[in-house]
Tab-separated table of C-alpha atoms in Angstrom:
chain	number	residue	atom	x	y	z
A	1	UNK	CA	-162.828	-113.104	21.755
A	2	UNK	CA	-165.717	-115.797	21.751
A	3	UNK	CA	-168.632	-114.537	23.849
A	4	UNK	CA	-170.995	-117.530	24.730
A	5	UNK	CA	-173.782	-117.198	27.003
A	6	UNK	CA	-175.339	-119.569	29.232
A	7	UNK	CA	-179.588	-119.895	29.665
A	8	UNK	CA	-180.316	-119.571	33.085
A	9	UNK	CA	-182.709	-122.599	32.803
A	10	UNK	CA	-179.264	-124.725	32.176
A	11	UNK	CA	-177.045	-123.684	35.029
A	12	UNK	CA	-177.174	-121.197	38.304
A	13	UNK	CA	-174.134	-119.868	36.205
A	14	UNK	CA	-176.447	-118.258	33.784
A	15	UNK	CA	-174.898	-115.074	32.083
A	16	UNK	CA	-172.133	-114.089	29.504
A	17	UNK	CA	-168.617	-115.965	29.265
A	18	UNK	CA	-165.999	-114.117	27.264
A	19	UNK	CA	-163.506	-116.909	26.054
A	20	UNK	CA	-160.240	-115.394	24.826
A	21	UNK	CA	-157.872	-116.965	22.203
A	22	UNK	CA	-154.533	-116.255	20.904
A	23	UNK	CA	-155.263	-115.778	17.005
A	24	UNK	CA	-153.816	-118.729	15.780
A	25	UNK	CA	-155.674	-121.373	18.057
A	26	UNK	CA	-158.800	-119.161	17.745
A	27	UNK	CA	-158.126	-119.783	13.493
A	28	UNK	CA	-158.410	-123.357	14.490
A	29	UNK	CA	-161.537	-123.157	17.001
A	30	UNK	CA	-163.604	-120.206	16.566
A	31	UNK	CA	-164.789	-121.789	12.848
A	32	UNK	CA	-168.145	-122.965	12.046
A	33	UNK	CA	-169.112	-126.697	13.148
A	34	UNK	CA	-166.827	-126.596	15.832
A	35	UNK	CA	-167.255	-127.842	19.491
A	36	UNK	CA	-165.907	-125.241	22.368
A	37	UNK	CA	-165.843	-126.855	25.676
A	38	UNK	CA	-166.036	-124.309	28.663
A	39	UNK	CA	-167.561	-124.259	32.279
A	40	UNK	CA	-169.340	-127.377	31.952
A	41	UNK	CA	-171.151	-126.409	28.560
A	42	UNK	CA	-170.565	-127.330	24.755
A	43	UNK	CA	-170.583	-124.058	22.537
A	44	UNK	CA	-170.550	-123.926	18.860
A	45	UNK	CA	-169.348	-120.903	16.707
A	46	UNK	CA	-172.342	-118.770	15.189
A	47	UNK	CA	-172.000	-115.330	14.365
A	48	UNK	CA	-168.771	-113.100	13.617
A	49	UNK	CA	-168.897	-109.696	14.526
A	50	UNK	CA	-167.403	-108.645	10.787
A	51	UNK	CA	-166.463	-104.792	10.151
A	52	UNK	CA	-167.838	-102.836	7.397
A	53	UNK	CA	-167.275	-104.754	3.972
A	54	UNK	CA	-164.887	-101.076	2.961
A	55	UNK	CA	-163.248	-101.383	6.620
A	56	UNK	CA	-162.048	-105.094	6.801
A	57	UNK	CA	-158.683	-106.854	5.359
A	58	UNK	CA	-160.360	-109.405	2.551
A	59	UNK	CA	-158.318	-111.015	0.977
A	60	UNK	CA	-158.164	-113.571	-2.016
A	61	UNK	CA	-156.438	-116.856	-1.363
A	62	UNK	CA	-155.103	-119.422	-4.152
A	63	UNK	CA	-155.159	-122.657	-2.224
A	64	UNK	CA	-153.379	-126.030	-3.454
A	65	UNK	CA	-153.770	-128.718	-1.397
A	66	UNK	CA	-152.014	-130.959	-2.568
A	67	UNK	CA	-148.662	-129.301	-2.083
A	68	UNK	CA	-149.651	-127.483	1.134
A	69	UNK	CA	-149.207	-124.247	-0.808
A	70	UNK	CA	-150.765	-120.623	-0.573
A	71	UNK	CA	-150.490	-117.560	-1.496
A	72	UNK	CA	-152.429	-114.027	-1.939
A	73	UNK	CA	-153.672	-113.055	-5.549
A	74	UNK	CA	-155.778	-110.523	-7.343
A	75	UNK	CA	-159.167	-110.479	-7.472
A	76	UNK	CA	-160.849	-112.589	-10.417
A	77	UNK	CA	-157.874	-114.815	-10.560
A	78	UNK	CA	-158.619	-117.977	-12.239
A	79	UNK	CA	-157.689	-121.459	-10.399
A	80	UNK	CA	-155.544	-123.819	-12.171
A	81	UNK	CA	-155.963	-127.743	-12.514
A	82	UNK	CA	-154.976	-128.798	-9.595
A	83	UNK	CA	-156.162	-125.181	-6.865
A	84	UNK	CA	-158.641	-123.547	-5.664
A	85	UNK	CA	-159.758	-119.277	-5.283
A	86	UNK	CA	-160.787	-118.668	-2.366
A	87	UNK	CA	-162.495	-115.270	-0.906
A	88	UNK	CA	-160.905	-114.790	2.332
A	89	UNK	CA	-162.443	-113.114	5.274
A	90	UNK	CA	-160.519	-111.660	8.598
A	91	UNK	CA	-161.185	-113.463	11.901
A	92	UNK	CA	-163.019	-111.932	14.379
A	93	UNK	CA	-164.205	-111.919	17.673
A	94	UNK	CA	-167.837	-114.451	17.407
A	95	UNK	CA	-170.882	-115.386	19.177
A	96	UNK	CA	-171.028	-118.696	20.647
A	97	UNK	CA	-174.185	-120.935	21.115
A	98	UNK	CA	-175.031	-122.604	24.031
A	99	UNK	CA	-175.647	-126.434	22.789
A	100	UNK	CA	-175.996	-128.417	25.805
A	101	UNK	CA	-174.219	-129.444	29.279
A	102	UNK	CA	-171.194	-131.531	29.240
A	103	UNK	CA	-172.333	-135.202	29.883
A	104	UNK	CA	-170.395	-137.484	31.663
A	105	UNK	CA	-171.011	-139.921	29.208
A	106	UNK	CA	-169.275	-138.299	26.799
A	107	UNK	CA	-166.002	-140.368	26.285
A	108	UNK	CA	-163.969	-137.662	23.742
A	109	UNK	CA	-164.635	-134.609	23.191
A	110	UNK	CA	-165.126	-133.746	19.604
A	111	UNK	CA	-162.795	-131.162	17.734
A	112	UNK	CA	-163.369	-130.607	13.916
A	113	UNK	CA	-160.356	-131.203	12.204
A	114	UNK	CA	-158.955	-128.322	10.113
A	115	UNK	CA	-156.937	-127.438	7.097
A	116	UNK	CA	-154.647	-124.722	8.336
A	117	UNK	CA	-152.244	-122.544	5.804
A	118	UNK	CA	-149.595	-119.770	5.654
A	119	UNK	CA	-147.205	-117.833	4.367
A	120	UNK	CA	-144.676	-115.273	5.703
A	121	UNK	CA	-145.232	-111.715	5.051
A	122	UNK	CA	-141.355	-110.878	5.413
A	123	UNK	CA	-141.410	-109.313	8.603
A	124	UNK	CA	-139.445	-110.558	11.885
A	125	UNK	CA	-137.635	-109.513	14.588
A	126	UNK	CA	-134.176	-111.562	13.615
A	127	UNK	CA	-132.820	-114.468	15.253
A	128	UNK	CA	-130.214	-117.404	15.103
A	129	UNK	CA	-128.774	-119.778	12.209
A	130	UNK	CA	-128.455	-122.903	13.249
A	131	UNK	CA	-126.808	-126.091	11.287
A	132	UNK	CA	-127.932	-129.837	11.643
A	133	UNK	CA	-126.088	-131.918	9.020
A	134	UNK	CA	-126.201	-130.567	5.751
A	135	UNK	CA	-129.349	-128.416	6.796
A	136	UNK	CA	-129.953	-124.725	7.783
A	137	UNK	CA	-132.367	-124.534	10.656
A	138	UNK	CA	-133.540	-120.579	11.947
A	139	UNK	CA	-134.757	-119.512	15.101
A	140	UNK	CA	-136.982	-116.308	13.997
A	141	UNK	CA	-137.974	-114.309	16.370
A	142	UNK	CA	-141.981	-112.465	16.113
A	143	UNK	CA	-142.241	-113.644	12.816
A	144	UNK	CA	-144.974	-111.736	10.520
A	145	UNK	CA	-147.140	-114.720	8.902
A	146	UNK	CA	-150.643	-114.983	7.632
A	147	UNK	CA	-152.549	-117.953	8.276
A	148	UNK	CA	-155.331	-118.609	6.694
A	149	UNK	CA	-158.114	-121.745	7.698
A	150	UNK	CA	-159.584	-123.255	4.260
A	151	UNK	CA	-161.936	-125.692	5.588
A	152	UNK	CA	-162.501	-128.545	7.505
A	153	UNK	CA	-160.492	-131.601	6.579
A	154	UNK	CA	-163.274	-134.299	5.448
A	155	UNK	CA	-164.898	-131.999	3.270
A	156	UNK	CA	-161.884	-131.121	1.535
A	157	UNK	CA	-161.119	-134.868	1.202
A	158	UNK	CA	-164.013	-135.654	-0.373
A	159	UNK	CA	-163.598	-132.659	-2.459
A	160	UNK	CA	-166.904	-131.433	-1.613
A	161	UNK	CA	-165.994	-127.835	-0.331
A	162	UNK	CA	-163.123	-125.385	0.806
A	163	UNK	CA	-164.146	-122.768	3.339
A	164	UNK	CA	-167.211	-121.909	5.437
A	165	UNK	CA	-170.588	-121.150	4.681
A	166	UNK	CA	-170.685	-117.572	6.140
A	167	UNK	CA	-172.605	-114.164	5.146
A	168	UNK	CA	-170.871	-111.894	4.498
A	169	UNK	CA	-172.924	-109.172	5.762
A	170	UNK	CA	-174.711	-110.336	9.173
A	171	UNK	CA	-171.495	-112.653	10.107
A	172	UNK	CA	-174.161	-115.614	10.677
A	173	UNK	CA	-172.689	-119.009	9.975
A	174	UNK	CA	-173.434	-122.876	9.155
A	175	UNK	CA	-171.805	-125.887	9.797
A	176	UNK	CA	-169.984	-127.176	6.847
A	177	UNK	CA	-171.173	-130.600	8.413
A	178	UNK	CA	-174.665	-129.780	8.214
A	179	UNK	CA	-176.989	-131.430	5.546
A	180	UNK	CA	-176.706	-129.763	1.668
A	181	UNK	CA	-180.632	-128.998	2.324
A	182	UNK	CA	-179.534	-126.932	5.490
A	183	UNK	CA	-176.599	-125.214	3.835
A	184	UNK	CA	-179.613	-124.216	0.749
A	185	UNK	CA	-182.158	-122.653	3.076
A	186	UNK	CA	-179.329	-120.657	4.703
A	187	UNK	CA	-178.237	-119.668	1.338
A	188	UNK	CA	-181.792	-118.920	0.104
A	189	UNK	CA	-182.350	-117.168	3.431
A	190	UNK	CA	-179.702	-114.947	3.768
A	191	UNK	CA	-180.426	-113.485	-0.003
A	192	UNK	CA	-183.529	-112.750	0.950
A	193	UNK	CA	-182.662	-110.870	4.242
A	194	UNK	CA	-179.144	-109.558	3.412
A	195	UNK	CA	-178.745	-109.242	-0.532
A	196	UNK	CA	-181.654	-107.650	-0.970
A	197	UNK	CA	-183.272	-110.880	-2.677
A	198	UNK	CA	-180.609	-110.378	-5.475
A	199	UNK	CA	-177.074	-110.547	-4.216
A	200	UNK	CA	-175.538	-114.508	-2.703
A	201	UNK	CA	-174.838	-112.379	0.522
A	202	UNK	CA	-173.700	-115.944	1.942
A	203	UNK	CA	-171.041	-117.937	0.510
A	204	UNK	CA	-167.781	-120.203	1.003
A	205	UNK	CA	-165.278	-117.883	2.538
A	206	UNK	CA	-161.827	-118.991	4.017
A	207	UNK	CA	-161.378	-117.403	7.710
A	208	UNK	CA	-157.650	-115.730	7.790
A	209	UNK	CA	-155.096	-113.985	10.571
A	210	UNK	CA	-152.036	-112.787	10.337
A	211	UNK	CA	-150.493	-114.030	13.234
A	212	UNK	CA	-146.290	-112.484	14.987
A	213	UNK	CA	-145.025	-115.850	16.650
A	214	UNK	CA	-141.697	-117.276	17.119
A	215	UNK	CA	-140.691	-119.993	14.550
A	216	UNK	CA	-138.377	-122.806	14.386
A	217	UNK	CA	-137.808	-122.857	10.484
A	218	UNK	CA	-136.356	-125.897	8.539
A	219	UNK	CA	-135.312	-125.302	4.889
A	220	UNK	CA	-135.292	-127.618	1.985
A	221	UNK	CA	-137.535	-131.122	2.912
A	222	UNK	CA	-137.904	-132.416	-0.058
A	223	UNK	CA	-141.740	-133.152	0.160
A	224	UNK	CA	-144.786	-132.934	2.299
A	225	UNK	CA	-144.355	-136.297	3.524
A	226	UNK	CA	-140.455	-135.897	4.713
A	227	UNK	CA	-141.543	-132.377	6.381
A	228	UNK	CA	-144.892	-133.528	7.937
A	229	UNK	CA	-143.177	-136.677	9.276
A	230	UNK	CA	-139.702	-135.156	11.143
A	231	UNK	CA	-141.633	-131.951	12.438
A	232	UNK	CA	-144.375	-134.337	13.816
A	233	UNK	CA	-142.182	-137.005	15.439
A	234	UNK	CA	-140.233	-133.817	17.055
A	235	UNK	CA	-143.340	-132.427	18.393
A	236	UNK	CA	-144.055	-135.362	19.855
A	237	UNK	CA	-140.549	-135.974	21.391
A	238	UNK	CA	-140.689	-132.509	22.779
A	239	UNK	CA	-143.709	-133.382	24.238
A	240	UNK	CA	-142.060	-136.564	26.046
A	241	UNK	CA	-138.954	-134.562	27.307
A	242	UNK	CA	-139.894	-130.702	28.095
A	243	UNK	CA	-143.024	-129.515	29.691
A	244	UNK	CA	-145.572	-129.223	27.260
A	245	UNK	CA	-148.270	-130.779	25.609
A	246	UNK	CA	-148.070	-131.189	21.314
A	247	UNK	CA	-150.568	-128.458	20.897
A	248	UNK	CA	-147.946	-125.922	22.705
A	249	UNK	CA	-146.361	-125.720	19.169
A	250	UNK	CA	-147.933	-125.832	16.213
A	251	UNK	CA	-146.922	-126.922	12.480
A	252	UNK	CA	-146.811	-124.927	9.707
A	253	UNK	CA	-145.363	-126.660	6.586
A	254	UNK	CA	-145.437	-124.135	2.791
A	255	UNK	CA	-145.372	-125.471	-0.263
A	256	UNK	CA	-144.265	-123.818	-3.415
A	257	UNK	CA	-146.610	-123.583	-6.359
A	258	UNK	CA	-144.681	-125.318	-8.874
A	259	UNK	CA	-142.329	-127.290	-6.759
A	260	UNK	CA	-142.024	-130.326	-4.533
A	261	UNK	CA	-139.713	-128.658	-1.968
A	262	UNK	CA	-141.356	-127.271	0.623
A	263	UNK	CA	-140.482	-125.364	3.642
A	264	UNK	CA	-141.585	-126.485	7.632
A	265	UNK	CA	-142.106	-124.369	10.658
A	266	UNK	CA	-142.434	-125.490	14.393
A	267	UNK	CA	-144.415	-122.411	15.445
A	268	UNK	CA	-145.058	-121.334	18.983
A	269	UNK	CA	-148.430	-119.674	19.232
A	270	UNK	CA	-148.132	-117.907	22.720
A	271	UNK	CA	-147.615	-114.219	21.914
A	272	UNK	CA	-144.554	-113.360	22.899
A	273	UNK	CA	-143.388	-116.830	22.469
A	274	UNK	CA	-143.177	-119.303	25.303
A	275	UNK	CA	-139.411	-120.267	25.456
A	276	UNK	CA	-140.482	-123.552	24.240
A	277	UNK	CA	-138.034	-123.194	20.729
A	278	UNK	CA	-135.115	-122.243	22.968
A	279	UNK	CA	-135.647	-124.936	25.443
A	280	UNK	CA	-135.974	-127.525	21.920
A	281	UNK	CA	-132.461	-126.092	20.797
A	282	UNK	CA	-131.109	-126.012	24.267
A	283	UNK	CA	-132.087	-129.969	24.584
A	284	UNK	CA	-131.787	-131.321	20.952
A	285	UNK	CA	-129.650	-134.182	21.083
A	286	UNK	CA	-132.140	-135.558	23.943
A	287	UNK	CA	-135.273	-134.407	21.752
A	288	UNK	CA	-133.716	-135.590	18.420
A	289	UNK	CA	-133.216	-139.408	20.409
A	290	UNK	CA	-136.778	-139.406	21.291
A	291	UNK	CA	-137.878	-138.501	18.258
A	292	UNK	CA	-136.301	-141.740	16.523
A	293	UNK	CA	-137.437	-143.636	19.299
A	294	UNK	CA	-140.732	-142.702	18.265
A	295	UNK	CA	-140.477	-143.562	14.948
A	296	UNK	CA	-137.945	-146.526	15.196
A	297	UNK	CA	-140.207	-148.465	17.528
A	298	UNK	CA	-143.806	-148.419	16.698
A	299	UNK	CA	-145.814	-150.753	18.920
A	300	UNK	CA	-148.023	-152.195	16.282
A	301	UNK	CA	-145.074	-152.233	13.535
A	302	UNK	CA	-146.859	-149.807	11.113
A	303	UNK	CA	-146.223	-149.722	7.243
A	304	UNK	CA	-146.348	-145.825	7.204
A	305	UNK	CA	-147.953	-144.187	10.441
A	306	UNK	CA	-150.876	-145.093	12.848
A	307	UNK	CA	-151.992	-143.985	15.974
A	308	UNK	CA	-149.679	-145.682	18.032
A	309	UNK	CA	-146.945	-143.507	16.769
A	310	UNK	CA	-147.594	-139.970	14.605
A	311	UNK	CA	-151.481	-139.939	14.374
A	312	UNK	CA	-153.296	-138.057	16.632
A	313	UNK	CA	-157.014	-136.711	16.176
A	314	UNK	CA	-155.381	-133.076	15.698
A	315	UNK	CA	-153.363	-134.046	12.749
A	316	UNK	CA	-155.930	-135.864	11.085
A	317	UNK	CA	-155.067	-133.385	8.050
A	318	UNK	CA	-152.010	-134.569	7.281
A	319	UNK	CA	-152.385	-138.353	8.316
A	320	UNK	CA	-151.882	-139.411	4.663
A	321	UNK	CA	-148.291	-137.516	4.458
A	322	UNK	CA	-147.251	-139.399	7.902
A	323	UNK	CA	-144.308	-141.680	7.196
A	324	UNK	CA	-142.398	-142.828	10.017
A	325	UNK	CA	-139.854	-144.820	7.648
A	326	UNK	CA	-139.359	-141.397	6.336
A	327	UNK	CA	-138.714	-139.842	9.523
A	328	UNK	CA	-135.853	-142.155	10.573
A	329	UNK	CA	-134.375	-141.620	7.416
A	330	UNK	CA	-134.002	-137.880	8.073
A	331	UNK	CA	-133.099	-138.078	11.490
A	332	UNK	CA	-130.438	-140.463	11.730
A	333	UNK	CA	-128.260	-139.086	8.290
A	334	UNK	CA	-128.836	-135.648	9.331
A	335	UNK	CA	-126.831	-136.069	13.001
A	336	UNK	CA	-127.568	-135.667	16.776
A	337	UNK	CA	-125.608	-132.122	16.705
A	338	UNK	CA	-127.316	-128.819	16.286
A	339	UNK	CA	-124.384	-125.764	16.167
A	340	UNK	CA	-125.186	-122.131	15.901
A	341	UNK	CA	-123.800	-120.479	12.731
A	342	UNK	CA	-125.006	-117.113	12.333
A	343	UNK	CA	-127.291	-114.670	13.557
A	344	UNK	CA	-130.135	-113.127	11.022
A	345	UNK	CA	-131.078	-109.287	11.232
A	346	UNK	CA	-134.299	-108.123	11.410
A	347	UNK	CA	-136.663	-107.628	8.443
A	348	UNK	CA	-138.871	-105.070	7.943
A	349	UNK	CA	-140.672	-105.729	4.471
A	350	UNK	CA	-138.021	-106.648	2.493
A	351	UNK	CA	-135.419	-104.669	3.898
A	352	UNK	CA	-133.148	-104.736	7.201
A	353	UNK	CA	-133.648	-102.847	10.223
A	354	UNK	CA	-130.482	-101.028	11.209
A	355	UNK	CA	-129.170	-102.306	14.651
């Protein structure tokens, strides 16, 4: 829950507005920095209401970027070469600032683009095998996952910092955007106020959730830029041929550790779920033919991707593992047919649960 309140010397609406999100699109705009739009007003996130430090779910979060990987380790765990620990906090419901009125002037309306992770937590409610060419596809139903937000996307490209400058015992937050002076006075401040003038109360923390949603799992891509490129292009063809918009599902690719192969997830957010999966399965064929439309016929003839075709603002993340050649590829040799195989029990932690 994001509660924002308006100043009565801004609008006759003056008062409290409670702005509810489903936990994964909260993970994406309930973090520090970020724009919320609402009633005519710009908000940005400020303060978390955090539980007790011996009451919350922290975690610690091994990140590697560059394979789209994470995972959970132990406290004190050293980073390799090529990742990055992370301290990991749960998200919660937040205080939103009032930062000015909506101007008509205003063109786009900004949205701080993320770097958004998972992994499952082997946990669902079954579902369906499905094969497409040589490839395994599974409808899961209420899949257990935990997603976890590790910063916003230009600071990671710069390789600046991961995570979000939050204290970790008032919940108060900063910008990552903000100037390095700003981000030391907040630093300096909050020891003073909150770690007894001793203790870095405020530091870099990822923002996590674990999130039950209904997934569309594809096994075996053999790299980011192969998974990143067909799940996008069938987002987008979805979008074309069903009734949603691309945000309606949401992409989750996970990367191994010490592997290339990686695994990719259409994920609908809705709790619940939507029926949006179903309806994808229900109309593949038609989806699957948009989707190489989409990447067979770019308007400006693109070498890899542009925003004529896969880019959007939202994925700015992954714009550099966009290939549309790539897409094609995978489309066309995998076939227009999608046949149901199997079904899957239900997991409960590693085990079945008896039907």
């Amino acid at each position: 829950m994001g509660t924002a309140e308006i100043p009565f010397w801004e609008s006759k609406d003056a008062g409290e507005l409670y702005l509810p999100r489903p936990p994964l699109m909260a993970l994406r705009e309930y973090v520090p920095g970020n724009l919320i739009y609402a009633n005519g007003h710009r908000f940005v996130s400020r303060c978390y209401q955090l539980l007790p430090a011996e009451e919350r779910e922290s975690a610690v979060l091994e990140v590697t970027i560059s394979r789209s990987a994470l995972r959970e380790v132990d406290a004190g765990t050293a980073p390799s070469l090529t990742s990055r620990v992370l301290q990991s906090l749960p998200m919660d419901d937040v205080d939103l600032v009032h930062t000015s009125q909506i101007s008509d002037e205003e063109d786009h309306r900004f949205q701080m683009g993320v770097a958004v992770l998972g992994y499952e937590r082997n946990r669902h409610s079954g579902g369906n095998v499905y094969s497409w060419g040589v490839q395994e596809v599974h409808l899961i139903k209420a899949m257990h996952l935990r997603m976890a937000n590790v910063g916003c996307t230009t600071e990671i490209q710069r390789r600046i910092n991961f995570g979000y400058l939050i204290c970790s015992v008032c919940g108060d937050s900063v910008s990552p955007l903000a100037s390095e002076i700003q981000k030391t006075n907040f630093k300096t401040g909050h020891r003073e106020r909150c770690g007894g003038g001793t203790k870095d109360a405020a530091q870099e923390f990822a923002l996590h959730a674990d999130v039950v949603a209904d997934a569309f799992k594809f096994q075996g891509f053999s790299d980011q830029i192969e998974a990143y490129s067909v799940l996008e292009s069938i987002r987008l063809a979805a979008a074309n041929r069903i009734e949603m918009v691309p945000e309606d599902m949401q992409i989750l690719v996970m990367g191994q550790m010490g592997s290339d192969e990686v695994t990719g997830c259409l994920i609908d957010p809705m709790p619940g779920g939507s029926g949006l999966l179903e309806q994808l399965v229900d109309r593949f064929q038609e989806i699957r033919d948009e989707a190489i439309k989409i990447v067979q016929t770019c308007p400006s003839a693109c070498q890899t991707s542009c925003t004529d075709c896969l880019q959007t603002y939202r994925n700015a993340f992954y714009h550099p593992q966009l290939d549309r050649h790539r897409a094609l590829q995978f489309l066309e040799s995998s076939g227009p047919q999608m046949k149901l195989a199997r079904a899957i029990p239900a997991m409960h932690y590693g085990g079945t649960v008896p039907t």
